[in-house]
Structures are given as C-alpha cells and as structure tokens.
Amino acid sequence: MARTTPKRTSPTTKAPKPDRATPRGKAGSRAAAQATPAASSKPSRGGTWDYAPAPETVKVAIAEHYDLFINGEFVPPREGDAHFDTINPANESVLSRVAQGSPEDVDRAVRAAREAFPAWSGLKPIERAKYIFRLARRIQERARELAVLETLDSGKPIKESRDVDLPLVAAHFFYHAGWADKLAYAFPGRAPRPIGVCAQVIPWNFPLLMAAWKLAPALACGNTCVLKPAETTPLSALRLAEICREIELPPGVVNIVTGDGRTGAALVSHPDVDKVAFTGSTDVGKRIAKSVAATSKRLTLELGGKSANIIFEDASIDQAIEGIISGIYFNQGEVCCAGSRLLVQESILDRVVKKLRVRMASLRVGDPMDKNTDVGAMNSAQQLATVQKYLALGIDEGAELVLPGVRGEVEAQTPTRGFSKGYYCRPCFFTGVQPSHTIAREEIFGPVLSVMSFRTPEEAIARANNTPYGLAAGVWTDKGSKIFDVARKLKAGVVWMNTYNKFDPASPFGGFKESGFGREGGVQGLRAYVKLDS
C-alpha cells in the first residue's frame, strides 16, 4: 500500500504513534461533514511529535437530497417523501437524504432500460466505444471531486480513493471501451450478441469501482443497465449519473435506483431483467441465486472470502510484511479478498510477528480526509458492531489480541475505543489462533488478522483450502518453482505471488465455492454479457 510522506513539526523526531488521531467533526451539517480536524502540535509523552494535518482542501457540493436517475433524468420516487439519510462514517454527520426506490420505481427503471436497448445495441460498436471513452475521460477530469465524495460517504482514506479507486475506475471504462468494436476477436467464430437489460447490485466497500466493474463491460457489449448502489454509499453513483448526462449518454442506457435491500430484491426479481450481477455477502448471494434459479436470467456472483496469505521461510520478509499490511488493512479490511488468514512457516513465526508489530505501530488511524491517514472509518455503525462481535469471540475462544502502538489502560487497548465520534477500529491481529476458531473461519470484514503457523508446504495448502470460501490467496517465497507449485494447488480464483491486492482491468477476478462464480475484468468478464451463437 502506497504511503505518503507526512509533514513533520520537527525534522529530528521519531515516527509518531498512530493512535493519537481522533476525529473531531460535528454532526448535523454539510460543512461539518467535510471538515478536517486539526492535529495537535504538542509533543507526546514519548518525546515524539504528532503529524501536522494535511487536509484535503477540495470542497464538494452535496445536495440536500437526491432523487432517482431514470431514463436520463433525476426523478422523485413515486412515494414522494421516501428518502433516507446517508451518513459520513468519520463523524456521524448527515451528508444528504437519498430516495428510497420502491418496486414501482424499479419497474420504471427497467422499462426505460428495455426501451433504450434496441437503439443502444444497434448502435455501431465504434460509436458505443466513443460514449464509454467519453465517460472514462470525464471521470479522470473529475477524479479529485469523486475521490472526496467517495471518502466522505464511505470512510476510506482520501489517499486510497485518490490513488487507487479512481484510477482503476477510469481504467476499467478505458479498457472496456477498447473492446466494444472488437468482440468478434474476443469470441472468434461465435457471433457475440448483447443479452439485454442488466440488473447490477453493488456493495459499499468500493462504491464507484464496483459500479465501473459492472457497467463498463455491460455497456461495451451493447446492454443497458439498472444499477442499485448500497444504501450507505449512494453518492458517487449519483454523481456518475450526472456524468452520464454530461457526456450525453442516450437516456435509459444507464439507470440508477437507490434504496435498501428491498429495492435490490425488487430489481433482481423483476421479470424483464435478463442478467443479474451481484457483489456482496455470501448470504445475500445465496438468496439471489435461489430467486433466479427457476428463471432464464443470467447470473454472476462475487461474494465473501476468508483468504489465506502464506509466508514461507525463504520469503523476503520485509516485502512480505508490506504485503500483509496491504492484504488486510487496506480499506479498513473491508475487502472481500482481504488476506485475513496469515499462515506463517513455524521457523519464522516469531520474526514475522515482531516485524509486523513494528510496522503496524506506524499506521495512522483517524480522519479519512487527512492525506496522512492510513486507516479510516468503518463504513457504518452496523459494520463496526459486527467487528466488535468477532473481537469478543476471538478473545473468548482463547486467542490473544495484539494491538500494536497502543499503550495505557486496558480499555484504551480495545481497538474500537478512544474515538469520540465516528465508526473506528484500530488495526489489530490475533495470535494463538486455531483453524477451528470462529475468527479463522468466518469473514469479519474489518482490520482484524488471524495469525497461524504451519511446518510444511503441504500443511500450508491444506490449511489454506480448509474454508468454504475460494476467492483469493497470497504466496510469498523466493523460490519460483515452489510459488507456482503451491499456487496451482490453492482453491482460489485469484492467487497473488509475492504481492497482494493488485488489480488490473485486463485481469479476471472472481471466486470458487461460496465466493461465487463468474469473472469480472479481462476477456473472461465479457463472457457474462454476451450471447454466443455456435
């Protein structure tokens, strides 16, 4: 994970303690939602200095309320006063009120997409590509604004929104725009045709990026779309709707209906939808699979994970430590493919844990709008409560909770304590974890790592595969033959070798087992959005 060089108040002091940053934003106003708390310039008891604040200075206009985007226009929900609050998780202030889509609103959006389908699918592929290229370029031009909006609504650090999410969003639209007039080469001799109307339900951990993953290939293949963003993070998708109007995308090609799970269920079950794409929890994915099983709808699911990150004794340890940090603490651990199970060869276990503690003590936790922040806020109070539940379970089952960089009373050493506002959890890990422990089996979706050991490659592979999930894995070793041998035996859709959490729109992503099926990205991801004649 990339790190910025912080501004220091003294050029000779040591690195600061990360746990001193506490959000101080006030709830209840749009200005407070974008405010960045000032950092103290006083030295800490250890003789070090806090990082000087480095606030993001761009102010993004957020409307008091947002309506639905249907047929190229923002329209109120049929139940006129049906709106809900979207919250800034860093300080619990209300950002805006967003329309709650009803089944009737979903029907309006699907009908608009159906009516737009003949003209869009009949458009020359090179002309479709021009629209998608325009979309990509406009996203680049408004990238800083979109990054700020993403951070305000989701709680992720601004440097991640700015340096990871937005470049990938634009890259996915650029990549798929290039395929729009080349589908015959992707599927030689098969005459690819668009499917029709695509229902796309996306999660809250990467709101705009997941929208790009879904929309870009669908549009390139000639389909029309109805997108349902997560209820906690709808703002960047609605800003994307504004961009669709700016580039004069034909009305009805992209429709965005906001709302909670009821809206998503109405969209998935709509009889005039031809393709369903869902990214989210395994439980919801199972319900969606059941609901479309008796229909002719196409379905792709990208679900949960409990991915193993395997460190062999011949690995480059310092490099592996950075991979561990990127694997589990990136985006507050709210990543479906997070390397949440760390498997370390027994001979180097103590060394890895010691280095990991030192590296974690340098992570800065606090205001997501500060460019120095490494770990921001959890997405919601509900998700924070889920993480707290697993922290308690880990302790109850006998594992030892390690919270690097935090000193003081026992209460202050609890990862979720010590913040006056917002939904925060400090990065932590458990040692003494057994494969039967709940924290080693179930997806936590937070900055919580389970550390386990192994002796032989065979044991590492067995432990890594001992999970109902199969989304991703990481392997760290300096031996080329070993890394390929282990990788091919892992039951995971994506295996990173001497790296972790690296993505490219040309590379397919997806899982096995309870992590779902289908692929997104690459030529393989196009397959889900076309019919192929034999």
Coordinates of C-alpha atoms in Angstrom, one line a residue:
M1 CA 0.0 0.0 0.0
A2 CA 1.4 3.3 -1.0
R3 CA 2.4 5.7 1.8
T4 CA 2.6 9.5 1.7
T5 CA 5.5 11.3 3.3
P6 CA 4.0 13.3 6.2
K7 CA 4.8 16.9 7.1
R8 CA 6.7 17.0 10.4
T9 CA 6.7 19.7 13.0
S10 CA 10.3 18.8 13.9
P11 CA 12.8 17.3 11.4
T12 CA 14.6 15.3 14.1
T13 CA 11.8 13.4 15.8
K14 CA 10.8 9.8 15.5
A15 CA 7.7 8.4 13.8
P16 CA 4.6 9.3 15.8
K17 CA 2.2 6.9 17.5
P18 CA -0.7 6.2 15.1
D19 CA -3.4 6.0 17.8
R20 CA -3.4 9.7 18.7
A21 CA -5.5 10.9 15.8
T22 CA -9.1 11.3 16.9
P23 CA -11.9 12.6 14.6
R24 CA -13.5 15.8 16.0
G25 CA -16.1 16.5 13.3
K26 CA -19.5 17.7 14.4
A27 CA -22.7 16.0 13.3
G28 CA -25.7 17.7 11.7
S29 CA -24.3 20.0 8.9
R30 CA -23.0 19.7 5.4
A31 CA -20.0 21.9 6.4
A32 CA -19.1 19.6 9.3
A33 CA -19.3 16.6 7.0
Q34 CA -16.3 17.9 5.1
A35 CA -14.4 19.4 8.0
T36 CA -11.0 18.1 8.8
P37 CA -10.0 18.0 12.4
A38 CA -6.8 19.9 13.3
A39 CA -3.9 17.9 14.7
S40 CA -2.2 18.8 17.9
S41 CA 1.3 20.4 17.6
K42 CA 2.2 19.3 21.2
P43 CA 4.8 16.6 21.7
S44 CA 3.6 13.3 23.1
R45 CA 4.8 11.8 26.4
G46 CA 7.3 9.7 24.4
G47 CA 9.0 12.8 23.1
T48 CA 7.8 12.5 19.5
W49 CA 5.6 14.9 17.6
D50 CA 2.2 14.4 16.0
Y51 CA 1.9 14.6 12.3
A52 CA 0.9 18.1 11.1
P53 CA -2.6 17.9 9.5
A54 CA -2.7 17.5 5.7
P55 CA -6.4 18.0 5.0
E56 CA -7.9 17.6 1.5
T57 CA -8.9 21.1 0.5
V58 CA -11.4 20.4 -2.3
K59 CA -14.9 21.2 -1.2
V60 CA -17.5 19.1 -2.9
A61 CA -21.1 20.3 -3.3
I62 CA -23.6 17.9 -1.9
A63 CA -27.3 18.4 -2.4
E64 CA -29.7 18.4 0.5
H65 CA -31.5 15.4 -1.2
Y66 CA -31.1 13.2 -4.3
D67 CA -33.8 11.6 -6.5
L68 CA -33.6 8.5 -8.7
F69 CA -31.9 8.6 -12.1
I70 CA -34.3 7.1 -14.6
N71 CA -34.3 7.5 -18.4
G72 CA -31.7 10.2 -18.3
E73 CA -33.4 12.4 -15.7
F74 CA -33.4 12.7 -12.0
V75 CA -37.0 11.9 -10.9
P76 CA -38.6 11.8 -7.4
P77 CA -39.7 8.4 -6.1
R78 CA -43.4 7.6 -6.6
E79 CA -43.7 7.7 -2.8
G80 CA -42.6 11.3 -2.8
D81 CA -41.3 11.6 0.8
A82 CA -39.5 8.3 0.8
H83 CA -35.9 9.3 1.5
F84 CA -33.2 8.1 3.9
D85 CA -30.1 9.7 5.4
T86 CA -26.6 8.8 4.1
I87 CA -24.0 9.3 6.8
N88 CA -20.4 10.4 7.0
P89 CA -18.9 7.5 9.0
A90 CA -16.0 9.6 10.1
N91 CA -18.1 11.9 12.2
E92 CA -21.6 10.6 12.0
S93 CA -23.0 13.7 10.3
V94 CA -25.7 13.6 7.7
L95 CA -24.4 14.2 4.2
S96 CA -27.7 14.1 2.3
R97 CA -31.1 12.5 2.0
V98 CA -31.4 9.9 -0.8
A99 CA -34.5 8.5 -2.5
Q100 CA -35.8 5.1 -1.3
G101 CA -36.7 3.3 -4.5
S102 CA -39.9 1.2 -4.5
P103 CA -40.9 -1.8 -6.7
E104 CA -42.8 0.7 -8.9
D105 CA -39.7 2.8 -9.3
V106 CA -37.6 -0.2 -10.1
D107 CA -40.2 -1.1 -12.8
R108 CA -39.9 2.4 -14.3
A109 CA -36.1 2.0 -14.5
V110 CA -36.3 -1.5 -16.1
R111 CA -38.8 -0.3 -18.6
A112 CA -36.6 2.7 -19.5
A113 CA -33.6 0.3 -20.0
R114 CA -35.8 -2.0 -22.1
E115 CA -36.9 0.8 -24.3
A116 CA -33.3 2.0 -24.8
F117 CA -31.9 -1.4 -25.6
P118 CA -32.7 -1.7 -29.3
A119 CA -31.1 1.6 -30.2
W120 CA -28.1 1.1 -27.9
S121 CA -27.4 -2.5 -29.0
G122 CA -28.0 -1.5 -32.7
L123 CA -25.5 1.4 -32.5
K124 CA -22.3 0.8 -34.4
P125 CA -19.8 -0.6 -31.9
I126 CA -17.3 2.2 -32.6
E127 CA -20.0 4.7 -31.6
R128 CA -20.7 2.9 -28.3
A129 CA -17.0 2.9 -27.7
K130 CA -16.9 6.7 -28.1
Y131 CA -19.5 7.1 -25.3
I132 CA -17.6 4.9 -23.0
F133 CA -14.3 6.7 -23.8
R134 CA -16.0 10.0 -23.0
L135 CA -17.2 8.6 -19.7
A136 CA -13.7 7.5 -18.8
R137 CA -12.2 10.9 -19.7
R138 CA -14.8 12.8 -17.8
I139 CA -14.2 10.6 -14.7
Q140 CA -10.5 11.4 -15.0
E141 CA -11.3 15.2 -15.2
R142 CA -13.5 15.0 -12.1
A143 CA -11.4 12.4 -10.3
R144 CA -10.5 14.6 -7.3
E145 CA -14.1 15.6 -6.7
L146 CA -15.2 12.0 -7.0
A147 CA -12.4 10.8 -4.6
V148 CA -13.5 13.3 -2.0
L149 CA -17.1 12.3 -2.3
E150 CA -16.2 8.6 -2.1
T151 CA -14.2 9.2 1.1
L152 CA -16.9 11.3 2.7
D153 CA -19.6 8.7 2.1
S154 CA -17.6 5.5 2.8
G155 CA -15.0 6.4 5.4
K156 CA -11.9 5.2 3.4
P157 CA -8.8 7.3 3.4
I158 CA -8.6 10.0 0.8
K159 CA -5.3 8.7 -0.5
E160 CA -6.8 5.4 -1.3
S161 CA -9.8 6.9 -3.0
R162 CA -7.5 9.3 -4.9
D163 CA -4.6 6.9 -5.8
V164 CA -6.3 3.5 -6.1
D165 CA -10.0 3.7 -6.6
L166 CA -10.4 6.5 -9.1
P167 CA -7.5 5.5 -11.4
L168 CA -9.0 2.0 -11.5
V169 CA -12.5 3.3 -12.2
A170 CA -11.2 5.2 -15.3
A171 CA -9.0 2.3 -16.3
H172 CA -12.0 -0.1 -16.4
F173 CA -14.0 2.2 -18.7
F174 CA -11.0 2.8 -21.0
Y175 CA -10.2 -0.9 -21.2
H176 CA -13.8 -1.9 -22.0
A177 CA -14.3 0.9 -24.4
G178 CA -11.5 -0.7 -26.4
W179 CA -13.3 -4.0 -26.6
A180 CA -16.6 -2.5 -27.8
D181 CA -15.7 -2.9 -31.5
K182 CA -13.5 -6.0 -31.1
L183 CA -15.9 -8.5 -29.6
A184 CA -15.6 -10.7 -32.6
Y185 CA -11.9 -11.2 -31.8
A186 CA -12.7 -12.0 -28.2
F187 CA -15.1 -14.8 -29.3
P188 CA -13.9 -15.9 -32.7
G189 CA -16.5 -17.7 -34.8
R190 CA -19.2 -17.3 -32.1
A191 CA -21.1 -14.1 -33.2
P192 CA -21.4 -12.4 -29.8
R193 CA -24.7 -10.5 -29.2
P194 CA -25.8 -8.4 -26.2
I195 CA -28.0 -10.1 -23.6
G196 CA -30.5 -7.2 -22.9
V197 CA -31.3 -5.5 -19.6
C198 CA -28.7 -6.0 -16.8
A199 CA -29.6 -5.6 -13.1
Q200 CA -26.5 -4.7 -11.2
V201 CA -26.3 -4.6 -7.4
I202 CA -23.1 -3.3 -5.9
P203 CA -21.6 -3.1 -2.3
W204 CA -20.5 -0.3 -0.1
N205 CA -16.8 -1.0 0.2
F206 CA -15.7 0.2 -3.3
P207 CA -18.8 2.0 -4.5
L208 CA -17.6 3.7 -7.6
L209 CA -15.1 1.0 -8.6
M210 CA -17.8 -1.7 -8.3
A211 CA -20.1 0.4 -10.5
A212 CA -17.3 0.5 -13.1
W213 CA -16.7 -3.2 -12.9
K214 CA -20.4 -3.8 -13.6
L215 CA -21.3 -1.0 -16.0
A216 CA -18.2 -0.9 -18.3
P217 CA -18.4 -4.5 -19.8
A218 CA -22.2 -4.4 -20.0
L219 CA -22.2 -1.2 -22.0
A220 CA -19.3 -2.3 -24.2
C221 CA -21.2 -5.4 -25.1
G222 CA -24.4 -3.4 -26.1
N223 CA -26.5 -4.0 -23.0
T224 CA -28.5 -1.4 -21.0
C225 CA -28.3 -1.3 -17.2
V226 CA -30.2 -0.6 -14.0
L227 CA -27.7 -0.1 -11.1
K228 CA -28.6 -0.3 -7.4
P229 CA -25.8 1.1 -5.2
A230 CA -25.5 0.2 -1.5
E231 CA -27.8 2.3 0.7
T232 CA -24.8 3.5 2.8
T233 CA -22.8 4.8 -0.1
P234 CA -25.0 6.1 -2.9
L235 CA -23.5 9.5 -3.6
S236 CA -20.7 8.6 -6.0
A237 CA -23.1 6.5 -8.2
L238 CA -25.4 9.5 -8.3
R239 CA -22.5 11.7 -9.3
L240 CA -21.7 9.2 -12.0
A241 CA -25.3 9.7 -13.2
E242 CA -24.6 13.4 -13.6
I243 CA -21.5 12.5 -15.7
C244 CA -23.7 10.2 -17.9
R245 CA -25.9 13.3 -18.6
E246 CA -22.8 15.5 -19.3
I247 CA -21.5 13.1 -21.9
E248 CA -25.0 12.9 -23.4
L249 CA -25.3 9.1 -23.0
P250 CA -28.6 8.2 -24.5
P251 CA -31.4 8.2 -22.0
G252 CA -32.2 4.8 -20.4
V253 CA -28.9 3.2 -21.2
V254 CA -27.8 3.6 -17.5
N255 CA -30.4 4.0 -14.8
I256 CA -29.6 4.3 -11.1
V257 CA -32.2 3.4 -8.4
T258 CA -31.2 4.0 -4.8
G259 CA -32.6 2.2 -1.8
D260 CA -32.1 -0.6 0.7
G261 CA -32.3 -4.3 0.4
R262 CA -36.0 -4.1 -0.6
T263 CA -35.0 -2.1 -3.7
G264 CA -32.3 -4.6 -4.6
A265 CA -34.7 -7.6 -4.2
A266 CA -37.3 -5.9 -6.4
L267 CA -34.7 -5.3 -9.1
V268 CA -33.3 -8.8 -9.0
S269 CA -36.7 -10.4 -9.2
H270 CA -38.1 -8.2 -11.9
P271 CA -39.4 -10.4 -14.8
D272 CA -38.0 -8.2 -17.6
V273 CA -34.3 -8.4 -16.4
D274 CA -32.1 -10.6 -18.5
K275 CA -28.9 -10.6 -16.4
V276 CA -28.2 -10.2 -12.7
A277 CA -24.7 -9.2 -11.4
F278 CA -24.2 -9.0 -7.7
T279 CA -21.2 -8.3 -5.4
G280 CA -21.8 -8.6 -1.7
S281 CA -22.2 -11.1 1.1
T282 CA -22.5 -14.8 0.6
D283 CA -25.8 -15.0 2.5
V284 CA -27.4 -12.4 0.2
G285 CA -25.8 -14.1 -2.9
K286 CA -27.4 -17.4 -1.9
R287 CA -30.8 -15.8 -1.7
I288 CA -30.3 -14.2 -5.1
A289 CA -29.2 -17.5 -6.7
K290 CA -32.3 -19.1 -5.3
S291 CA -34.6 -16.4 -6.6
V292 CA -33.4 -16.6 -10.2
A293 CA -32.9 -20.4 -10.3
A294 CA -36.3 -21.0 -11.9
T295 CA -35.8 -18.3 -14.5
S296 CA -33.8 -17.8 -17.6
K297 CA -31.8 -14.9 -16.2
R298 CA -28.0 -15.0 -16.4
L299 CA -26.3 -14.6 -13.1
T300 CA -22.8 -13.8 -11.8
L301 CA -21.9 -13.6 -8.1
E302 CA -18.8 -12.2 -6.4
L303 CA -19.2 -12.9 -2.7
G304 CA -17.3 -13.2 0.5
G305 CA -13.9 -14.6 1.3
K306 CA -11.5 -15.7 4.0
S307 CA -8.4 -15.6 2.0
A308 CA -5.1 -17.1 3.1
N309 CA -1.8 -15.2 2.9
I310 CA 1.0 -17.7 3.1
I311 CA 4.6 -16.7 4.1
F312 CA 7.3 -19.3 3.6
E313 CA 10.6 -19.2 5.5
D314 CA 12.6 -18.4 2.3
A315 CA 10.4 -15.3 1.5
S316 CA 11.7 -11.7 1.6
I317 CA 10.3 -10.9 5.0
D318 CA 10.3 -7.2 4.8
Q319 CA 8.5 -7.4 1.4
A320 CA 6.0 -9.9 2.8
I321 CA 5.3 -7.6 5.8
E322 CA 4.2 -4.9 3.4
G323 CA 2.0 -7.5 1.6
I324 CA 0.4 -8.4 4.9
I325 CA -0.4 -4.8 5.6
S326 CA -1.8 -4.3 2.1
G327 CA -3.7 -7.5 2.3
I328 CA -5.7 -6.9 5.4
Y329 CA -5.5 -3.3 6.5
F330 CA -6.2 -1.7 3.1
N331 CA -9.6 -0.1 3.1
Q332 CA -10.0 -0.9 6.8
G333 CA -10.1 -4.6 5.9
E334 CA -13.4 -4.1 4.2
V335 CA -12.3 -6.0 1.2
C336 CA -13.9 -9.3 0.0
C337 CA -10.5 -10.7 -0.9
A338 CA -8.6 -9.5 2.2
G339 CA -5.8 -11.7 3.3
S340 CA -7.4 -12.2 6.7
R341 CA -5.8 -15.5 7.5
L342 CA -2.0 -15.2 7.8
L343 CA -0.2 -18.6 7.6
V344 CA 3.5 -18.3 8.5
Q345 CA 6.0 -21.1 8.4
E346 CA 6.8 -22.0 12.0
S347 CA 10.6 -21.3 11.8
I348 CA 10.0 -17.6 11.1
L349 CA 6.8 -17.0 13.0
D350 CA 8.3 -15.0 15.9
R351 CA 10.3 -12.9 13.5
V352 CA 7.3 -12.1 11.3
V353 CA 5.1 -11.2 14.3
K354 CA 7.8 -8.9 15.7
K355 CA 8.2 -7.1 12.4
L356 CA 4.5 -6.9 11.9
R357 CA 4.0 -5.3 15.3
V358 CA 6.7 -2.6 14.5
R359 CA 5.2 -1.9 11.0
M360 CA 1.6 -1.7 12.4
A361 CA 2.6 0.8 15.0
S362 CA 3.4 3.3 12.2
L363 CA -0.1 3.1 10.7
R364 CA -2.0 6.3 11.2
V365 CA -5.7 5.9 12.2
G366 CA -8.1 8.8 12.0
D367 CA -9.8 11.4 9.8
P368 CA -10.2 9.9 6.3
M369 CA -9.9 13.3 4.8
D370 CA -6.4 13.8 6.1
K371 CA -3.8 12.7 3.5
N372 CA -1.6 11.2 6.2
T373 CA -4.3 8.8 7.3
D374 CA -3.7 5.1 6.6
V375 CA -6.8 3.6 8.2
G376 CA -10.1 5.5 8.1
A377 CA -13.5 4.8 9.5
M378 CA -15.6 1.6 9.2
N379 CA -18.5 2.1 6.8
S380 CA -21.3 2.1 9.3
A381 CA -22.3 1.5 12.9
Q382 CA -23.7 -1.9 11.9
Q383 CA -20.4 -3.0 10.4
L384 CA -18.5 -1.7 13.4
A385 CA -20.8 -3.8 15.7
T386 CA -20.0 -6.8 13.6
V387 CA -16.3 -6.4 14.0
Q388 CA -16.7 -5.9 17.8
K389 CA -18.6 -9.1 17.9
Y390 CA -15.8 -11.0 16.3
L391 CA -13.2 -9.3 18.5
A392 CA -15.1 -10.6 21.6
L393 CA -15.4 -14.1 20.0
G394 CA -11.6 -14.3 19.4
I395 CA -10.8 -13.4 23.0
D396 CA -13.5 -15.8 24.3
E397 CA -12.1 -18.7 22.2
G398 CA -8.6 -18.2 23.7
A399 CA -6.7 -16.3 21.0
E400 CA -4.6 -13.3 22.1
L401 CA -5.5 -9.9 20.8
V402 CA -2.5 -7.7 19.8
L403 CA -2.9 -4.0 19.3
P404 CA 0.4 -2.5 18.2
G405 CA 1.2 1.1 19.0
V406 CA -1.4 1.5 21.8
R407 CA -0.4 2.0 25.4
G408 CA -2.3 2.7 28.6
E409 CA -5.3 1.3 30.4
V410 CA -6.9 -2.0 29.2
E411 CA -10.0 -0.1 28.0
A412 CA -7.8 2.1 25.8
Q413 CA -6.3 -1.0 24.3
T414 CA -9.6 -2.1 22.9
P415 CA -9.4 -1.4 19.1
T416 CA -12.8 0.3 18.9
R417 CA -12.4 2.6 22.0
G418 CA -10.9 6.0 22.3
F419 CA -12.7 7.8 19.4
S420 CA -15.3 10.5 20.3
K421 CA -17.1 10.4 17.0
G422 CA -17.2 8.0 14.0
Y423 CA -17.0 4.3 13.5
Y424 CA -13.4 3.4 14.0
C425 CA -11.4 0.3 14.7
R426 CA -7.6 0.2 15.0
P427 CA -5.7 -2.4 13.0
C428 CA -5.1 -5.5 15.2
F429 CA -4.3 -9.2 15.0
F430 CA -4.8 -12.3 16.9
T431 CA -2.1 -14.9 17.8
G432 CA -2.7 -18.4 19.1
V433 CA -5.4 -18.9 16.5
Q434 CA -6.6 -22.4 15.7
P435 CA -8.3 -23.4 12.5
S436 CA -11.5 -24.2 14.4
H437 CA -11.8 -20.7 15.9
T438 CA -14.6 -18.6 14.6
I439 CA -12.2 -15.8 13.6
A440 CA -10.3 -18.2 11.4
R441 CA -13.5 -19.5 9.7
E442 CA -15.9 -16.6 9.2
E443 CA -15.5 -13.4 7.3
I444 CA -15.0 -10.4 9.6
F445 CA -14.7 -7.6 7.0
G446 CA -12.6 -5.4 9.2
P447 CA -9.0 -4.7 10.1
V448 CA -8.6 -7.9 12.1
L449 CA -6.0 -10.5 11.2
S450 CA -5.8 -14.1 12.4
V451 CA -2.2 -15.4 12.6
M452 CA -1.5 -19.1 12.4
S453 CA 1.6 -21.3 11.6
F454 CA 2.5 -24.3 9.5
R455 CA 5.5 -26.5 9.1
T456 CA 5.4 -27.9 5.5
P457 CA 4.1 -26.7 2.2
E458 CA 1.5 -29.5 2.2
E459 CA 0.2 -28.3 5.6
A460 CA 0.0 -24.7 4.3
I461 CA -2.0 -25.8 1.3
A462 CA -4.3 -27.9 3.4
R463 CA -5.0 -25.1 5.9
A464 CA -5.4 -22.5 3.1
N465 CA -8.0 -24.7 1.4
N466 CA -9.8 -25.6 4.6
T467 CA -12.5 -23.0 4.1
P468 CA -15.9 -22.8 2.4
Y469 CA -14.6 -19.7 0.5
G470 CA -12.4 -19.6 -2.5
L471 CA -11.9 -16.0 -3.6
A472 CA -8.2 -15.2 -3.3
A473 CA -4.8 -16.2 -1.8
G474 CA -1.3 -14.9 -1.5
V475 CA 2.0 -16.8 -1.6
W476 CA 5.4 -15.4 -0.5
T477 CA 8.6 -17.3 -1.3
D478 CA 11.9 -16.6 -3.2
K479 CA 11.7 -20.0 -5.0
G480 CA 10.0 -19.8 -8.4
S481 CA 9.2 -23.5 -8.6
K482 CA 7.6 -23.5 -5.2
I483 CA 5.4 -20.5 -5.8
F484 CA 3.9 -21.9 -8.9
D485 CA 3.5 -25.4 -7.4
V486 CA 1.7 -24.0 -4.3
A487 CA -0.4 -21.6 -6.4
R488 CA -1.8 -24.3 -8.7
K489 CA -2.9 -26.3 -5.6
L490 CA -4.8 -23.5 -3.9
K491 CA -8.6 -23.5 -4.5
A492 CA -8.9 -19.8 -5.1
G493 CA -10.0 -17.7 -8.0
V494 CA -7.1 -15.2 -7.7
V495 CA -3.6 -16.1 -6.4
W496 CA -1.1 -13.2 -5.9
M497 CA 2.5 -14.2 -5.9
N498 CA 4.9 -12.0 -3.8
T499 CA 2.3 -9.3 -3.8
Y500 CA -1.3 -8.7 -2.7
N501 CA -4.4 -6.7 -3.7
K502 CA -3.1 -5.8 -7.1
F503 CA -5.8 -5.3 -9.7
D504 CA -5.9 -4.6 -13.4
P505 CA -9.0 -4.3 -15.7
A506 CA -7.4 -6.8 -18.1
S507 CA -7.1 -9.5 -15.4
P508 CA -10.2 -11.5 -14.5
F509 CA -11.4 -11.5 -10.9
G510 CA -13.8 -14.0 -9.2
G511 CA -14.1 -16.9 -6.9
F512 CA -14.9 -20.6 -6.3
K513 CA -17.1 -22.4 -3.8
E514 CA -19.1 -19.9 -1.6
S515 CA -17.2 -17.0 -3.0
G516 CA -19.4 -17.1 -6.1
F517 CA -19.0 -17.8 -9.8
G518 CA -18.3 -15.8 -12.9
R519 CA -15.5 -13.4 -13.6
E520 CA -15.2 -9.6 -13.8
G521 CA -12.5 -8.0 -15.9
G522 CA -10.5 -9.3 -18.8
V523 CA -11.9 -11.2 -21.8
Q524 CA -13.4 -13.7 -19.3
G525 CA -15.5 -10.9 -17.8
L526 CA -17.0 -10.0 -21.2
R527 CA -18.4 -13.5 -21.5
A528 CA -21.2 -12.8 -18.9
Y529 CA -22.6 -10.0 -21.0
V530 CA -23.0 -11.7 -24.4
K531 CA -24.9 -14.4 -26.1
L532 CA -22.8 -16.6 -28.3
D533 CA -24.0 -18.3 -31.5
S534 CA -22.3 -21.6 -32.3

